[in-house]
PDB file of C-alpha atoms in Angstrom:
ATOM      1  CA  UNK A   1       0.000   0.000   0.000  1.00 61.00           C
ATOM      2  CA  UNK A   2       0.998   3.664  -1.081  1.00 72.00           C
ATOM      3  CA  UNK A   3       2.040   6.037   1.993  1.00 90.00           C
ATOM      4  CA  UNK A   4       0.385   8.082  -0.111  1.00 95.00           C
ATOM      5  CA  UNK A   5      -3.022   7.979  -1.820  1.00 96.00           C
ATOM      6  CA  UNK A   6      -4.835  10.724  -3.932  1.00 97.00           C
ATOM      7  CA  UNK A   7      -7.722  10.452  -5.646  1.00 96.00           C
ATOM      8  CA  UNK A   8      -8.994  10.932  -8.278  1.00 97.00           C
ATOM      9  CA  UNK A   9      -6.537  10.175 -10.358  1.00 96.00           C
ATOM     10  CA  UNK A  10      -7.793  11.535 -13.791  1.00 97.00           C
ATOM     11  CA  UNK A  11     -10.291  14.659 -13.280  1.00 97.00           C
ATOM     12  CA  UNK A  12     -11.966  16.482 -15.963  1.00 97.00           C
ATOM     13  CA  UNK A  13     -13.714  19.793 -14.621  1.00 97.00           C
ATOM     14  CA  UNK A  14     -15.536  23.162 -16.986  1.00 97.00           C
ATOM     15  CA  UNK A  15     -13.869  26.336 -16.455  1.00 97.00           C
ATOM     16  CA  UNK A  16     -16.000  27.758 -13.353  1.00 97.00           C
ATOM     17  CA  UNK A  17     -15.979  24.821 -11.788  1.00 97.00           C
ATOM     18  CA  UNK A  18     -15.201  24.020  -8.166  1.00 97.00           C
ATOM     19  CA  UNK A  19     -12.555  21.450  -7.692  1.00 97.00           C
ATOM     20  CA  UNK A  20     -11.841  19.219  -4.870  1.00 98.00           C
ATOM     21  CA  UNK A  21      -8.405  16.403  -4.890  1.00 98.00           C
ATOM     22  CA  UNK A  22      -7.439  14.668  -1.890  1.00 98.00           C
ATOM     23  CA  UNK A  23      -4.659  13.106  -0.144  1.00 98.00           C
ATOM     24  CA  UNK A  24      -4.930  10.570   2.536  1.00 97.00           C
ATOM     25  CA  UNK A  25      -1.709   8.928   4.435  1.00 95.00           C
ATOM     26  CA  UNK A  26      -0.592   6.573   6.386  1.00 92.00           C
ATOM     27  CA  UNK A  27       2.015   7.598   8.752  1.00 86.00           C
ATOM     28  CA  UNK A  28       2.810  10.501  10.711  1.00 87.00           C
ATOM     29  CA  UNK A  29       3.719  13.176   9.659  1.00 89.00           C
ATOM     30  CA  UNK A  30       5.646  16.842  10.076  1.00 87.00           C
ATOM     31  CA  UNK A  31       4.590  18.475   6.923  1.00 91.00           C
ATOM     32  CA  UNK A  32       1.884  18.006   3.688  1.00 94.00           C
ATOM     33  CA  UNK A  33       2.753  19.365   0.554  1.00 95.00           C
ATOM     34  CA  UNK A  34       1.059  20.114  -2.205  1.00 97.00           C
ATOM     35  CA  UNK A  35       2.494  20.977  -6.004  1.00 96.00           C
ATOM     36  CA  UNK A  36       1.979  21.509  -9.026  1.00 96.00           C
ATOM     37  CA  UNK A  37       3.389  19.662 -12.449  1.00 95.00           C
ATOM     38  CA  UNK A  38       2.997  21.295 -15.264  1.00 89.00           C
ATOM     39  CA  UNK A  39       3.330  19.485 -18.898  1.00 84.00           C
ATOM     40  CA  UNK A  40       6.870  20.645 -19.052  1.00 80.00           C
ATOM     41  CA  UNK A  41       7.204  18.844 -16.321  1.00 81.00           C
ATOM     42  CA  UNK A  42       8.241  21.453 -13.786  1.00 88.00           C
ATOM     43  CA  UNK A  43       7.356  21.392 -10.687  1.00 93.00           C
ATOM     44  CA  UNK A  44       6.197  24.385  -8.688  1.00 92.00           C
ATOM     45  CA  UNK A  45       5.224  24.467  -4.618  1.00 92.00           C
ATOM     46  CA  UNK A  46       1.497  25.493  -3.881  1.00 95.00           C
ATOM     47  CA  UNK A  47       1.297  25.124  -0.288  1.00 93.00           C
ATOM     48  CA  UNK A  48       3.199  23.317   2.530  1.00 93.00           C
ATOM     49  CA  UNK A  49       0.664  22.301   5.342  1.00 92.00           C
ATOM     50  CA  UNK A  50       1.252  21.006   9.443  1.00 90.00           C
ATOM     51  CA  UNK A  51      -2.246  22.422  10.420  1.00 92.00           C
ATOM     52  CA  UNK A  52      -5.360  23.717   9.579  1.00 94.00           C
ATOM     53  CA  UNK A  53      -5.987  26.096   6.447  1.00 96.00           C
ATOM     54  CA  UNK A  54      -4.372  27.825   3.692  1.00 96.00           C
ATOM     55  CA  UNK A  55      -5.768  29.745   1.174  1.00 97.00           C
ATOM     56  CA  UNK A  56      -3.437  31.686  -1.879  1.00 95.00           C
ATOM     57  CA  UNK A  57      -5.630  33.233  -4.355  1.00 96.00           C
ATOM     58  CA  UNK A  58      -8.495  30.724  -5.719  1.00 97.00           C
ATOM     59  CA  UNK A  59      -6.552  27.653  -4.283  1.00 97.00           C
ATOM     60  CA  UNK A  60      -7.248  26.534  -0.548  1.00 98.00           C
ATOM     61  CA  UNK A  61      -5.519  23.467   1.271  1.00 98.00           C
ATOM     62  CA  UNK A  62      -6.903  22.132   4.242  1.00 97.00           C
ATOM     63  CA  UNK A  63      -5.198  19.022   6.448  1.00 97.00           C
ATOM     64  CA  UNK A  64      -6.621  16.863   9.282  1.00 96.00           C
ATOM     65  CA  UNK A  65      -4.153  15.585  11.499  1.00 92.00           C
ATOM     66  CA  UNK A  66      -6.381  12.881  13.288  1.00 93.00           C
ATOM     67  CA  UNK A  67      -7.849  12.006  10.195  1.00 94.00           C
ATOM     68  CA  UNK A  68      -4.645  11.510   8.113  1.00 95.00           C
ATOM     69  CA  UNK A  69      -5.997  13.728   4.941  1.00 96.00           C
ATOM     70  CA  UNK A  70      -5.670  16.751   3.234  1.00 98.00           C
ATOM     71  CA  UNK A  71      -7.440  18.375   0.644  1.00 98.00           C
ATOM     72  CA  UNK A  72      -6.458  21.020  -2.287  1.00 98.00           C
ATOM     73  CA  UNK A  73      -9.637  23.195  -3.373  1.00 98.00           C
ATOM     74  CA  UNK A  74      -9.427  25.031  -6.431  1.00 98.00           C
ATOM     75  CA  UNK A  75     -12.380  27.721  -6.603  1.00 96.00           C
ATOM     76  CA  UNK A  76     -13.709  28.660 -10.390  1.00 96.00           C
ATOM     77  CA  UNK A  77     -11.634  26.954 -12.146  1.00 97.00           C
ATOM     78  CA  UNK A  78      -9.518  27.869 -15.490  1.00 96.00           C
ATOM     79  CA  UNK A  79      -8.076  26.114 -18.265  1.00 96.00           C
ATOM     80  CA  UNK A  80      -4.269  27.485 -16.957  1.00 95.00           C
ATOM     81  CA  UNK A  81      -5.332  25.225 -13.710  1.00 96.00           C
ATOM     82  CA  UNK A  82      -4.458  22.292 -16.030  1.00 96.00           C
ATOM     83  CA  UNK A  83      -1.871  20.430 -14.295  1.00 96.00           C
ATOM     84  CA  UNK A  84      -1.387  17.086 -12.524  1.00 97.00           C
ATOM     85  CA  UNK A  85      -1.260  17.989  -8.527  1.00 98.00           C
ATOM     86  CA  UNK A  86       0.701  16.472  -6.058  1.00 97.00           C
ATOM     87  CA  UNK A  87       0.572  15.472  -2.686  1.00 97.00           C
ATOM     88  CA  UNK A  88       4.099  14.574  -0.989  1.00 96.00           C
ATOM     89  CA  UNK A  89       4.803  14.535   3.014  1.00 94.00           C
ATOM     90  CA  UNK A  90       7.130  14.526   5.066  1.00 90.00           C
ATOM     91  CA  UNK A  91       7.306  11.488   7.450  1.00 83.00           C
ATOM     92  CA  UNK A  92       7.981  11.862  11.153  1.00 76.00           C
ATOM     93  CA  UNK A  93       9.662   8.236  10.730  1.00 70.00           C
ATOM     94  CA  UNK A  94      12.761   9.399   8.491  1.00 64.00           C
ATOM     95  CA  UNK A  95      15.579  10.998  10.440  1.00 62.00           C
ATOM     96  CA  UNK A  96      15.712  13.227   7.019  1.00 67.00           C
ATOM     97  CA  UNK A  97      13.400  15.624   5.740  1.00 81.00           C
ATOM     98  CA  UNK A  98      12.776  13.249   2.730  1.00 88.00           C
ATOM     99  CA  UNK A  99       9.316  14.002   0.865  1.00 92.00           C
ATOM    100  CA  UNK A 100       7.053  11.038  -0.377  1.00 93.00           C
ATOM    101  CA  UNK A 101       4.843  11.459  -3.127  1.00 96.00           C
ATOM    102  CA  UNK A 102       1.171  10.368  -4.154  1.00 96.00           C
ATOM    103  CA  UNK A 103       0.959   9.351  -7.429  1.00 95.00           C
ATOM    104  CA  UNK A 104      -0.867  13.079  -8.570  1.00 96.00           C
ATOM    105  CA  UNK A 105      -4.122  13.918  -9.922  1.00 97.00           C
ATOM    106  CA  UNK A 106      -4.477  14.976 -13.700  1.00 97.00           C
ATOM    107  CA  UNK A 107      -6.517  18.279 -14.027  1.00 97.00           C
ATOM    108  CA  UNK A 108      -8.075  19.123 -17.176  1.00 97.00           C
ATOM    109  CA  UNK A 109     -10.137  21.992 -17.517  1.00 97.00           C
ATOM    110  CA  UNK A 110     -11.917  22.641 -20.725  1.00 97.00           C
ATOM    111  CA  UNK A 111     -13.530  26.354 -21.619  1.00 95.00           C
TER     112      UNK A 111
ATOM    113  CA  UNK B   1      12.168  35.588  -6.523  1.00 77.00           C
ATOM    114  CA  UNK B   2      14.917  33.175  -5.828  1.00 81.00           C
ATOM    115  CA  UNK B   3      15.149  30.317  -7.440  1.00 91.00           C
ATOM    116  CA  UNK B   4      16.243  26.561  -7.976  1.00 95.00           C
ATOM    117  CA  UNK B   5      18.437  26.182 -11.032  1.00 95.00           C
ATOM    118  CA  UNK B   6      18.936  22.892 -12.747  1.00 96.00           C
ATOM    119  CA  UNK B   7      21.295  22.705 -15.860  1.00 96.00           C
ATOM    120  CA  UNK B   8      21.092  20.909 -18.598  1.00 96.00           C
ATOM    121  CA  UNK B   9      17.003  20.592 -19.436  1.00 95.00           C
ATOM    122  CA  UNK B  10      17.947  17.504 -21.299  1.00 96.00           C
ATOM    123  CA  UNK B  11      20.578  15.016 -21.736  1.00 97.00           C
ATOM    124  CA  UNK B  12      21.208  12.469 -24.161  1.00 97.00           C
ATOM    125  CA  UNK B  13      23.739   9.783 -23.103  1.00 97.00           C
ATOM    126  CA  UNK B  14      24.646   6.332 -24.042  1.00 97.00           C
ATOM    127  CA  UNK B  15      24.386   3.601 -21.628  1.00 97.00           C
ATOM    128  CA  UNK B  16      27.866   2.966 -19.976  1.00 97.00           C
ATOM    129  CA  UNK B  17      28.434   6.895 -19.917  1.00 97.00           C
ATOM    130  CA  UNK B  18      28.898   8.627 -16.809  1.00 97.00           C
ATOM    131  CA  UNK B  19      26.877  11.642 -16.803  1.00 98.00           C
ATOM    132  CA  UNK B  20      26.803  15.000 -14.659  1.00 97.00           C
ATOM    133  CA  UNK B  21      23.527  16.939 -13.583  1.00 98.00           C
ATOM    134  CA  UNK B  22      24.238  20.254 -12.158  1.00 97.00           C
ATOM    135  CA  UNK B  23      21.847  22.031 -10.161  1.00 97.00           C
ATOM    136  CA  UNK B  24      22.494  25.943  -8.446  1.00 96.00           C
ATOM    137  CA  UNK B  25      20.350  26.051  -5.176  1.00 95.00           C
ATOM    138  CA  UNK B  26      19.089  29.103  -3.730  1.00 93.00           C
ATOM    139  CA  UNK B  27      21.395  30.780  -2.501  1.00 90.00           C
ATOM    140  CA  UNK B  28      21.022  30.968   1.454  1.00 87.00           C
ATOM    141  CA  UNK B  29      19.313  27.210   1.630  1.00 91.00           C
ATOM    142  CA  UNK B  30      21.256  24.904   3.510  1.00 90.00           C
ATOM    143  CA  UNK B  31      19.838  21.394   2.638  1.00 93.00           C
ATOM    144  CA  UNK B  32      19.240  20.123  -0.901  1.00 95.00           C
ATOM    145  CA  UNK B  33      18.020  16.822  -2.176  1.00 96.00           C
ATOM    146  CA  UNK B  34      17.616  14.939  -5.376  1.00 97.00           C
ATOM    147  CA  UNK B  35      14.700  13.201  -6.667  1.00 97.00           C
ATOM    148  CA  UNK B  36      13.683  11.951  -9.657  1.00 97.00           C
ATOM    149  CA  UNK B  37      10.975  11.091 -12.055  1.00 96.00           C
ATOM    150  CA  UNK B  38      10.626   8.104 -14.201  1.00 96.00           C
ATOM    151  CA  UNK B  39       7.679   8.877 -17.219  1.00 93.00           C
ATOM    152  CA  UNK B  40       4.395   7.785 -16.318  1.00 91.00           C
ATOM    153  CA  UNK B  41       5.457   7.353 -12.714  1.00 94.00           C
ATOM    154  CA  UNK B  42       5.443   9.306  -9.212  1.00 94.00           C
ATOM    155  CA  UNK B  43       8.390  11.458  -7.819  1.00 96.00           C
ATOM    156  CA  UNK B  44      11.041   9.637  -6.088  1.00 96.00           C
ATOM    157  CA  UNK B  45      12.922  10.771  -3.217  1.00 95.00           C
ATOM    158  CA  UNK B  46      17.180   9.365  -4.079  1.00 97.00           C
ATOM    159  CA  UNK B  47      19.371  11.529  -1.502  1.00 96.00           C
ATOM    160  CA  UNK B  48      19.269  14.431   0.834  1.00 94.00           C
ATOM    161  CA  UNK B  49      22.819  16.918   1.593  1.00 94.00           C
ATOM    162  CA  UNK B  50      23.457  18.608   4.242  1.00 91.00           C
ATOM    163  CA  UNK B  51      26.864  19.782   5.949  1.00 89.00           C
ATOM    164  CA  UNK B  52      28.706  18.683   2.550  1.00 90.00           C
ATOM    165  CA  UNK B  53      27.638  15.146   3.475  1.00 92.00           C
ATOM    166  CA  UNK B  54      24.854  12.882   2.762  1.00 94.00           C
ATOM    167  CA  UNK B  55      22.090  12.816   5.495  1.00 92.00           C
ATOM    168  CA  UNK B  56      19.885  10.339   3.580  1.00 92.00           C
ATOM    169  CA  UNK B  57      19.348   8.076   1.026  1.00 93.00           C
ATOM    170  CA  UNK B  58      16.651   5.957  -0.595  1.00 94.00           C
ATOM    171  CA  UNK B  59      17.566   2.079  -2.309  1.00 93.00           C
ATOM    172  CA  UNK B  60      17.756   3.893  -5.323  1.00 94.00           C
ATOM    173  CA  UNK B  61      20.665   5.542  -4.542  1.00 96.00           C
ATOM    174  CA  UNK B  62      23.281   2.766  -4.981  1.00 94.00           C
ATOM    175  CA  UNK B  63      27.188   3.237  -5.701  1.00 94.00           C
ATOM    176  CA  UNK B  64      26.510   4.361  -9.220  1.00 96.00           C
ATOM    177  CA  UNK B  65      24.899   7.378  -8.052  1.00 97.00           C
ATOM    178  CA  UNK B  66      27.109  10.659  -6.296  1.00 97.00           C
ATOM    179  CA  UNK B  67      26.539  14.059  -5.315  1.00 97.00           C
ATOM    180  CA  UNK B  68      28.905  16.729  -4.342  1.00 94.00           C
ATOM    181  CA  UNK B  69      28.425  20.400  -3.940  1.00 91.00           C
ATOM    182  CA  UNK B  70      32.098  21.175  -5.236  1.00 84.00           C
ATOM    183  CA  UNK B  71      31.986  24.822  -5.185  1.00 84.00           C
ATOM    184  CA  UNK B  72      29.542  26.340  -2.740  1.00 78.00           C
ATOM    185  CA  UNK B  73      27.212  27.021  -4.883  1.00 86.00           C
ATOM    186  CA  UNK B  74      26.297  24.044  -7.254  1.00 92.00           C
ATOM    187  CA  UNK B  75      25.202  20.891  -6.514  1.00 96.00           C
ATOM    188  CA  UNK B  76      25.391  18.318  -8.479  1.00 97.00           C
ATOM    189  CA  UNK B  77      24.797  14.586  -9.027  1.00 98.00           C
ATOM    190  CA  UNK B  78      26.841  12.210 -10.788  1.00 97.00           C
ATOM    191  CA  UNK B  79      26.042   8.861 -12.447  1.00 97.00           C
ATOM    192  CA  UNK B  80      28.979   6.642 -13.141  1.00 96.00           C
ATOM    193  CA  UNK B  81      27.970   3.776 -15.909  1.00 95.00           C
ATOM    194  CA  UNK B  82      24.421   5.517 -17.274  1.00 97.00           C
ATOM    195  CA  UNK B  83      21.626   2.316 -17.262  1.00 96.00           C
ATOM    196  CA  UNK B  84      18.538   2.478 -19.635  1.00 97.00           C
ATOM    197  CA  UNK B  85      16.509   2.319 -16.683  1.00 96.00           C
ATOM    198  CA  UNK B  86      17.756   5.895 -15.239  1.00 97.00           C
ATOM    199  CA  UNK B  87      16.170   7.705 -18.287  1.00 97.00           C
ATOM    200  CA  UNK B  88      13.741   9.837 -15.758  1.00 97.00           C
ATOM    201  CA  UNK B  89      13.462  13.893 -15.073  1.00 96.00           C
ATOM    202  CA  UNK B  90      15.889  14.739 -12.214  1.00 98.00           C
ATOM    203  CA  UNK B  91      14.865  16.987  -9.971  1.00 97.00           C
ATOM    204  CA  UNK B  92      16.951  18.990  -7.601  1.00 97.00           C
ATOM    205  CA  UNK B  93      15.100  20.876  -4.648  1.00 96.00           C
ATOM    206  CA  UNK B  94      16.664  23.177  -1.867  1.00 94.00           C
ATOM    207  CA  UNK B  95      15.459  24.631   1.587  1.00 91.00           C
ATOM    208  CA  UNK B  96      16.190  26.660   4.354  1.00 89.00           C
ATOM    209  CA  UNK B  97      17.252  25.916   7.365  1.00 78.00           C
ATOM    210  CA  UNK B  98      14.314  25.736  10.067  1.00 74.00           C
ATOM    211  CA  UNK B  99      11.911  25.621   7.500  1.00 63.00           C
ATOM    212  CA  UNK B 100      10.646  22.859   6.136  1.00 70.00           C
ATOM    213  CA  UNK B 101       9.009  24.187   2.682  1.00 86.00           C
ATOM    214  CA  UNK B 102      11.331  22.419  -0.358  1.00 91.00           C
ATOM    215  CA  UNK B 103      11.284  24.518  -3.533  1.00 93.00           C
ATOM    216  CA  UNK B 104      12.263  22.868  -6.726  1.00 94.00           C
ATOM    217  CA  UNK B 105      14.124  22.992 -10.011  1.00 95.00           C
ATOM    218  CA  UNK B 106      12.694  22.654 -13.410  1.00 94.00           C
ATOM    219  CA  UNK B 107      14.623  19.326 -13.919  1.00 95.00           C
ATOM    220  CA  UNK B 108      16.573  17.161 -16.057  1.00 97.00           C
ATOM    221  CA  UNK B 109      15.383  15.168 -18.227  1.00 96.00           C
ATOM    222  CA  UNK B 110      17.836  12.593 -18.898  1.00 98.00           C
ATOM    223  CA  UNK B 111      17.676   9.989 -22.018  1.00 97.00           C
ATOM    224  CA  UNK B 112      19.728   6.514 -21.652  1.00 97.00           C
ATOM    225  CA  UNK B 113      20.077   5.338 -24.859  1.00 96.00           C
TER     226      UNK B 113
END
């Protein structure tokens, strides 16, 4: 089993459209990222999470401790949100600061 | 804004070649890792630096595979005998110390042929 689980995996949204992906894991943690991975392939830091709420512009990431999940909201939506989204943490278990990644969600937005 | 560095964007070797991606952190961040990208597949995590010396590695990271940041400002990682299986995008990330957000280059993608 994946530390690391999003879903979905494939998502397919019209511009406007309110988008939810999630991230569930399975060990403890220190930190939740999420990113973003453009076709190019670059990858670009949205948020880093240990708590609560974040918001930056239309995109808002939320993380439950207890509950081992996290979720990245994406509020009226755009074709330029296209991307696949990622999900890595940060394990309390590694004596390093290594991330581990989910697999990523595939975004498509269509106008 | 600061930023992660990676040089080349792409690299064509043939198998059995060693082969050297460089990568120019930002500039005040004092830990840097590796990680890399097979196509179709999710991020791995190969090695963390910190101190000029490695702090941690995955099973990926076996003796073909070095790092070394020679100069104080680049960092770089260094593949002895190249193996069709390490075509992937390399991905070099840096952070500050205390702070645990990891900000990344634009990669390498590297082509074993």
């Amino acid at each position: 089993k994946n530390e690391v689980e999003q879903s979905p995996q494939n998502l397919t949204a019209q511009e406007g459209e309110f988008i939810t992906i999630n991230c569930s894991y399975s060990v403890g943690i220190s930190a939740l990222h999420w990113l973003q991975q453009h076709p190019g392939g670059g990858i670009v830091s949205l948020f880093m999470l240990s708590s609560g709420k974040k918001k930056h512009g239309r995109l808002i990431a939320t993380i439950n401790i207890q509950e081992k999940h996290s979720s990245l909201h994406i509020t009226a939506s755009h074709p330029r949100d296209s991307a696949v989204y990622i999900c890595a943490v940060r394990s309390e278990e590694t004596s390093g600061s290594r991330l581990t990644f989910g697999e990523g969600t595939q975004l498509t937005v269509n106008p | 804004e600061p930023e992660v560095t990676q040089t080349p964007s792409h690299q064509v070797t043939q198998m059995g070649q060693e082969v050297i991606l460089r990568c120019v952190p930002i500039s005040n961040h004092l830990y840097f890792y590796w990680y890399r990208q097979i196509l179709g597949q999710k991020v791995e995590f190969l090695v963390s630096f910190y101190n000029n010396e490695i702090s941690e590695k995955s099973e990926i990271f076996d003796d073909q595979f070095s790092v070394e940041r020679p100069d104080g400002s680049n960092f770089t990682l260094k593949i002895r005998s190249t193996k069709l299986e390490d075509s992937a995008m390399y991905f070099c990330a840096s952070r500050a110390g205390g702070i645990n957000e990891q900000f990344f280059g634009p990669g390498t993608r590297l082509t074993v042929l």
